[in-house]
PDB file of C-alpha atoms in Angstrom:
ATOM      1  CA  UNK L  65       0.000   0.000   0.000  1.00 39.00           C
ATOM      2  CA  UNK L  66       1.152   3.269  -0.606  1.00 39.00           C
ATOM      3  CA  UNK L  67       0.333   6.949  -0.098  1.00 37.00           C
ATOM      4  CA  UNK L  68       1.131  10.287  -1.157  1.00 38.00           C
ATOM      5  CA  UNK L  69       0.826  13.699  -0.011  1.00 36.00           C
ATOM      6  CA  UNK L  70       0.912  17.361  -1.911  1.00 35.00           C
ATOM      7  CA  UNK L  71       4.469  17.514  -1.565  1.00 38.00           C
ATOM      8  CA  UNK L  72       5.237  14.868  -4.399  1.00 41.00           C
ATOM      9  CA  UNK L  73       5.971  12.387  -1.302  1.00 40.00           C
ATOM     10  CA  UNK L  74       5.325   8.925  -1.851  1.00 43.00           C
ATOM     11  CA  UNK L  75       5.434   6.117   1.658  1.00 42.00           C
ATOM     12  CA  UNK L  76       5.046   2.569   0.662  1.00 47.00           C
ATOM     13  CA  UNK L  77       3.727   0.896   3.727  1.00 43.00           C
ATOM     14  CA  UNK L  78       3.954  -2.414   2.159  1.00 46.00           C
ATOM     15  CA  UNK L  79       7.739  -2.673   2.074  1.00 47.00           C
ATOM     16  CA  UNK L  80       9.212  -4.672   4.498  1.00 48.00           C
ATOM     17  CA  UNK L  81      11.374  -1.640   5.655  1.00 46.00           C
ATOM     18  CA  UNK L  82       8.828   1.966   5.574  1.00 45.00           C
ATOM     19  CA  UNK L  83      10.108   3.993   2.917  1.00 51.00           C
ATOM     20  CA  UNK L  84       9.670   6.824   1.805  1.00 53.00           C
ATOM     21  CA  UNK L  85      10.203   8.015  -1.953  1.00 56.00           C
ATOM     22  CA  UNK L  86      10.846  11.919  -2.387  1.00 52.00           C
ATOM     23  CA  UNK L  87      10.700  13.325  -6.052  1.00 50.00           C
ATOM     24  CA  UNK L  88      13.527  15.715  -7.016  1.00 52.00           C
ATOM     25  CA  UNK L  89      11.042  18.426  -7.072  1.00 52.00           C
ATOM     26  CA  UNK L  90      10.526  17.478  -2.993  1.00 50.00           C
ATOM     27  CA  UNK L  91      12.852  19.300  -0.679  1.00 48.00           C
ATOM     28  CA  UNK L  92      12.888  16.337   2.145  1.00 52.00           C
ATOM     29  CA  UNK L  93      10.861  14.239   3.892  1.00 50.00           C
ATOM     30  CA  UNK L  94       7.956  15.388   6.346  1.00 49.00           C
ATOM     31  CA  UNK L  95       9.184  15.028  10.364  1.00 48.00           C
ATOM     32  CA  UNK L  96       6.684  12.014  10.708  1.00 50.00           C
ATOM     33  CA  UNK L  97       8.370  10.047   7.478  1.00 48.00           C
ATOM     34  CA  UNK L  98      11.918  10.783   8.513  1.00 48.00           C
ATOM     35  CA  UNK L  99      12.453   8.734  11.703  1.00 53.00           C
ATOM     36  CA  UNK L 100      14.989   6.315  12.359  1.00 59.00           C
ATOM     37  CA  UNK L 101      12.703   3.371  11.258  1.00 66.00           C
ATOM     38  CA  UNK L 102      12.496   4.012   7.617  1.00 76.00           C
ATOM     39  CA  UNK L 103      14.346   4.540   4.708  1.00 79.00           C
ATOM     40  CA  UNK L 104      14.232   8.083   2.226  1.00 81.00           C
ATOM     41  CA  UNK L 105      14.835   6.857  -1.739  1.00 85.00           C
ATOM     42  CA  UNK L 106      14.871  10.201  -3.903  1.00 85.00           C
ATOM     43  CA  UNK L 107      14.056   9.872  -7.486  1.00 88.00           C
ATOM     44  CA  UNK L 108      15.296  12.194 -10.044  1.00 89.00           C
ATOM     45  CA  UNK L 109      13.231  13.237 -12.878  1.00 90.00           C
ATOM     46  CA  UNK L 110      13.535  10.333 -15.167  1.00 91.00           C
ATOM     47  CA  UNK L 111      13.039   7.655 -12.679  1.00 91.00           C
ATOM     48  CA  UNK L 112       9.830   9.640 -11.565  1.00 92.00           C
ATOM     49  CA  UNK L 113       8.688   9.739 -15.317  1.00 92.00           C
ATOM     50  CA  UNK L 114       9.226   5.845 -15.326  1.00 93.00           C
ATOM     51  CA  UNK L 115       7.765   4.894 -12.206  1.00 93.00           C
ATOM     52  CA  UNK L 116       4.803   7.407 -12.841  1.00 93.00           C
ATOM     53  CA  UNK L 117       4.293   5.729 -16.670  1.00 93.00           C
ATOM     54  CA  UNK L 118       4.556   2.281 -14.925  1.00 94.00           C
ATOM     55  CA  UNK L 119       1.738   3.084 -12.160  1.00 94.00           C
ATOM     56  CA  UNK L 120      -0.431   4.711 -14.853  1.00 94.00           C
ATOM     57  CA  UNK L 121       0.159   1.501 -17.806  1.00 93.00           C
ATOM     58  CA  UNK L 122      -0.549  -0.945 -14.684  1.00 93.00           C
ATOM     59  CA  UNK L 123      -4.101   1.302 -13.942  1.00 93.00           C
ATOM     60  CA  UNK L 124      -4.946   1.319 -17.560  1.00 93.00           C
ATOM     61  CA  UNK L 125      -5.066  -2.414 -17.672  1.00 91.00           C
ATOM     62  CA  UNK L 126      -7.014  -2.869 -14.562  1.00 90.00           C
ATOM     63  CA  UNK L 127      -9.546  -0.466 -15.664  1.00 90.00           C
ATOM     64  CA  UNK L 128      -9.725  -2.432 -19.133  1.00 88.00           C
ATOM     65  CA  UNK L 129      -7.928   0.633 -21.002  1.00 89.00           C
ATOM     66  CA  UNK L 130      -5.024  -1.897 -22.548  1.00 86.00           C
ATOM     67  CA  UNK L 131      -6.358  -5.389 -23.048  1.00 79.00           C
ATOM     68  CA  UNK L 132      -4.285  -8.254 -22.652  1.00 77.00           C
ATOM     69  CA  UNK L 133      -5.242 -12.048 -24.199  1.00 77.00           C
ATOM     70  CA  UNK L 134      -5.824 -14.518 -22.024  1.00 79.00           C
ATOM     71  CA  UNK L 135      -6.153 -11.668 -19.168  1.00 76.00           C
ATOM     72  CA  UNK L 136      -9.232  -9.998 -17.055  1.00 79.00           C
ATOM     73  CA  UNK L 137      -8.476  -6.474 -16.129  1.00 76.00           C
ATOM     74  CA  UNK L 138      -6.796  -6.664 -13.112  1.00 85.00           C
ATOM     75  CA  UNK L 139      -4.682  -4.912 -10.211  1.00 85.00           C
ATOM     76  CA  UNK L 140      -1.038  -5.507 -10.788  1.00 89.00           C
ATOM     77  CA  UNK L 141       1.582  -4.899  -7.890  1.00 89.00           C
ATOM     78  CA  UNK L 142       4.587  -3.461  -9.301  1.00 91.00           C
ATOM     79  CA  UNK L 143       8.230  -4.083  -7.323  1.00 90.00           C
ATOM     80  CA  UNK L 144      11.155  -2.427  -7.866  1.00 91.00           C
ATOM     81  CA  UNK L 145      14.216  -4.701  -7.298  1.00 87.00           C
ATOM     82  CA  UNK L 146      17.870  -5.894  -7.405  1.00 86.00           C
ATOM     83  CA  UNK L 147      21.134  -3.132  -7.734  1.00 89.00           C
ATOM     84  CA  UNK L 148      18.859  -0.189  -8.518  1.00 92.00           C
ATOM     85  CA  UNK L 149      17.458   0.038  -4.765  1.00 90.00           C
ATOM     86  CA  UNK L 150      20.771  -0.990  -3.742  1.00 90.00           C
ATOM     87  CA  UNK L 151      22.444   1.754  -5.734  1.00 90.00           C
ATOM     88  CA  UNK L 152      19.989   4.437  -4.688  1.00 90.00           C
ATOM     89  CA  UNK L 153      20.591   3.648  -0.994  1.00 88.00           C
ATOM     90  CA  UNK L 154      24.069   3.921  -1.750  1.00 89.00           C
ATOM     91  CA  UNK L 155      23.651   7.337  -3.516  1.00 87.00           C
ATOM     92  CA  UNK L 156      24.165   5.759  -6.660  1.00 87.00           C
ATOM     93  CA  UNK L 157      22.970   7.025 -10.194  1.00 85.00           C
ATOM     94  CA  UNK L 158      21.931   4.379 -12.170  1.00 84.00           C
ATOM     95  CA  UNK L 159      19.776   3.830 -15.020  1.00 80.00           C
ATOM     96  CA  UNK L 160      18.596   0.472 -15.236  1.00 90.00           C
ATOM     97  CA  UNK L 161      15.797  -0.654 -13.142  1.00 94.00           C
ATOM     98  CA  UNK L 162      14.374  -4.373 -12.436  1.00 92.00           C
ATOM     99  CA  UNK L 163      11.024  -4.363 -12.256  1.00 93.00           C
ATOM    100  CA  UNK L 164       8.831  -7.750 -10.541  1.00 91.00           C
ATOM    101  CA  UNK L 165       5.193  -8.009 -11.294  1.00 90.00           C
ATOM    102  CA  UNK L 166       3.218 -10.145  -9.439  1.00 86.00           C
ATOM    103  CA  UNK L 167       0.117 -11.361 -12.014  1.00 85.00           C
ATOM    104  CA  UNK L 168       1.334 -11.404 -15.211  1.00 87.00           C
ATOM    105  CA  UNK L 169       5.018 -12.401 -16.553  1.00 88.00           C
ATOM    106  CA  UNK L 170       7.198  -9.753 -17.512  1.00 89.00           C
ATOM    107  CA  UNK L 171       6.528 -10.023 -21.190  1.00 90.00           C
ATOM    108  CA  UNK L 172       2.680  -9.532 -21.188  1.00 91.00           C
ATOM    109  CA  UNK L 173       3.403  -6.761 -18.426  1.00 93.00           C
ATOM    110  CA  UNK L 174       6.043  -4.930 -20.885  1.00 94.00           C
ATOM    111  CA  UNK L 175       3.496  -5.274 -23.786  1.00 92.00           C
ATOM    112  CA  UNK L 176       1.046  -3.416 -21.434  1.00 93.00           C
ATOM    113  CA  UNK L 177       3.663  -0.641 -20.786  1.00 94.00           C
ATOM    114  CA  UNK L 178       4.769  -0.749 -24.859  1.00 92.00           C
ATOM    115  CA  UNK L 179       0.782   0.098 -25.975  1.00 92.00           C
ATOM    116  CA  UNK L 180       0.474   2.308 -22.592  1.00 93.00           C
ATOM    117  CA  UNK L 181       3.137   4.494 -24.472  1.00 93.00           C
ATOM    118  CA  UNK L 182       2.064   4.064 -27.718  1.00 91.00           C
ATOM    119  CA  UNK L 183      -1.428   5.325 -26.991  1.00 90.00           C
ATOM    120  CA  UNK L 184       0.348   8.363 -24.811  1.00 88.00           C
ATOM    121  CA  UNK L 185       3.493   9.010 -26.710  1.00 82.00           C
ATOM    122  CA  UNK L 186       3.537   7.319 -30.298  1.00 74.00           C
ATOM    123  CA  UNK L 187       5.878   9.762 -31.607  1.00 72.00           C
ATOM    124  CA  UNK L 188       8.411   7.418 -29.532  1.00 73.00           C
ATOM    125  CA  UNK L 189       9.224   3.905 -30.455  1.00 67.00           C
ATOM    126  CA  UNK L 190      10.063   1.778 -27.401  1.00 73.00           C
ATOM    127  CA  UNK L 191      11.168  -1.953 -28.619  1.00 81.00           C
ATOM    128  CA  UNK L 192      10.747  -5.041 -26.136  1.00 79.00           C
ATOM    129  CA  UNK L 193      13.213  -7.592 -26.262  1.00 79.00           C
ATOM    130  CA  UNK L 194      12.804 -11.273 -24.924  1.00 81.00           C
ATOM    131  CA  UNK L 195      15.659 -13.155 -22.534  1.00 76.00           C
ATOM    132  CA  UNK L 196      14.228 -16.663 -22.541  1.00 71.00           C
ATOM    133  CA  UNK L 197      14.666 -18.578 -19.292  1.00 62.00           C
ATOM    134  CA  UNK L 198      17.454 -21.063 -19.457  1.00 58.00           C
ATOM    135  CA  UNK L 199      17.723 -23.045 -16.019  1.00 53.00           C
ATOM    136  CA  UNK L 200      21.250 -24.875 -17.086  1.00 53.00           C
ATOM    137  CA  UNK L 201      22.500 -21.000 -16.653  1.00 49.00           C
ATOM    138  CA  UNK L 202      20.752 -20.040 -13.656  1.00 47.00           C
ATOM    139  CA  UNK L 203      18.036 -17.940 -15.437  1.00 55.00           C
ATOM    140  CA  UNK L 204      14.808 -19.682 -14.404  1.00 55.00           C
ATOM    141  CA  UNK L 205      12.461 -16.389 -15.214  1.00 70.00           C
ATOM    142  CA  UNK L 206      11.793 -15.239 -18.588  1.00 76.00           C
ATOM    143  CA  UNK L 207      12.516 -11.251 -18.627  1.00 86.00           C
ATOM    144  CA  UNK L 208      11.771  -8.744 -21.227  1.00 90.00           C
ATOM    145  CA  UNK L 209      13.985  -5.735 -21.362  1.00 91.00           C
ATOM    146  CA  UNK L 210      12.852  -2.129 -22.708  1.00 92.00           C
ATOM    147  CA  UNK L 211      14.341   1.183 -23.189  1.00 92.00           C
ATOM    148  CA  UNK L 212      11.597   3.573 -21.707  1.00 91.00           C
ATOM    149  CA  UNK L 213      12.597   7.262 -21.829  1.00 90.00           C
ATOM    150  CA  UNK L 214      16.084   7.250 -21.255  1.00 89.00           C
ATOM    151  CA  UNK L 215      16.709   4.011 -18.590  1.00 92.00           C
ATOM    152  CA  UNK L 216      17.006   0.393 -19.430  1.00 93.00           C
ATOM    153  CA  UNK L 217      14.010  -1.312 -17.743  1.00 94.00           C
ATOM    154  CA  UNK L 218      14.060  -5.245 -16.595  1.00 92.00           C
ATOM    155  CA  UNK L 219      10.679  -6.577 -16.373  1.00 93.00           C
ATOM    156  CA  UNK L 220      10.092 -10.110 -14.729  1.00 89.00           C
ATOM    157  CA  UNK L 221       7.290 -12.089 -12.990  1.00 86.00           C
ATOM    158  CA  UNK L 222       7.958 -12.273  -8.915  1.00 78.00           C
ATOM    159  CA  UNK L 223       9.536 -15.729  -8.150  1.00 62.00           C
ATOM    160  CA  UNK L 224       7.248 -17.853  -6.747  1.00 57.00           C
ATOM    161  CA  UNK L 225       9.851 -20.310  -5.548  1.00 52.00           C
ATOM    162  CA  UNK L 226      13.553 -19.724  -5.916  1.00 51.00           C
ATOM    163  CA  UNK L 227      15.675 -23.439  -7.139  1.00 51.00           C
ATOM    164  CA  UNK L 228      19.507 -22.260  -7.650  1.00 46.00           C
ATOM    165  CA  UNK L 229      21.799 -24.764  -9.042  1.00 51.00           C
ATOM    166  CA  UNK L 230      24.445 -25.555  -6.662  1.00 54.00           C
ATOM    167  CA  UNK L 231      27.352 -24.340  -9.101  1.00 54.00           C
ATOM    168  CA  UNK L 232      25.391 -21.004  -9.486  1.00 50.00           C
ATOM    169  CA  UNK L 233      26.547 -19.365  -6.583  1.00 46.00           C
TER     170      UNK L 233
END
């Protein structure tokens, strides 16, 4: 769950660690988000244009904006995960983001985003490509990667259950 106030400031109560996500165009947090219990991510303009695009693809589909075959409109939690949270609580810039859905595999939820921005921006041309899961090499999820705006986006379904091969790490 998340919520947002005036300022641009975003609290995601859901994460397993409160955090709070500030906007570039937010000065800092509010006295109640900044305590020594939770963690401040700032987002600079870009990643706020992605992350804003992603919410607003992800609530086209549910509302039955985008279809999708084989789908029903529904919610779709969206995750951001691996070196790009890492990186940003490091004080990192970095611009490629791994993105975990929940309800649909990363393919069908990169198609969403792909006609999301081809209904809002078709004057850009944002290609999907496919990494096929290959368990021999460790890569059990399938994960379709996309250029959208100016960051390299990773999008793959949450694992369910994780199997490594014992030579994998």
């Amino acid at each position: 769950m998340s919520s947002a106030t005036a300022s641009g400031e975003m609290t995601l109560s859901s994460a397993s660690v409160p955090t709070t996500v500030l906007s570039e165009h937010t000065a800092s947090p509010s006295p109640q988000s900044n305590s020594n219990d939770s963690v401040v991510i700032r987002l600079d303009a870009e990643e706020e244009r992605l992350f804003s695009t992603l919410v607003q693809a992800a609530n086209a589909f549910s509302q039955g904006t985008i279809p999708l075959s084989n789908h029903s409109p529904h919610v779709i939690d969206i995750r951001v995960a691996g070196g790009w949270v890492r990186d940003k609580l490091l004080g990192r810039h970095t611009h490629d983001v791994d993105i975990a859905i929940d309800s649909v595999s990363g393919v069908e939820f990169a198609t969403i985003v792909q006609s999301y921005l081809q209904q809002t921006s078709p004057e850009e041309v944002h290609r999907m490509g496919v990494i096929a899961a290959n368990p021999s090499q460790s890569k059990h999820l399938e994960t379709a990667t996309m250029r959208v705006y100016t960051i390299d986006v990773d999008f793959c379904n949450l694992r369910s259950q994780e199997v490594y091969e014992a030579h994998s790490r």
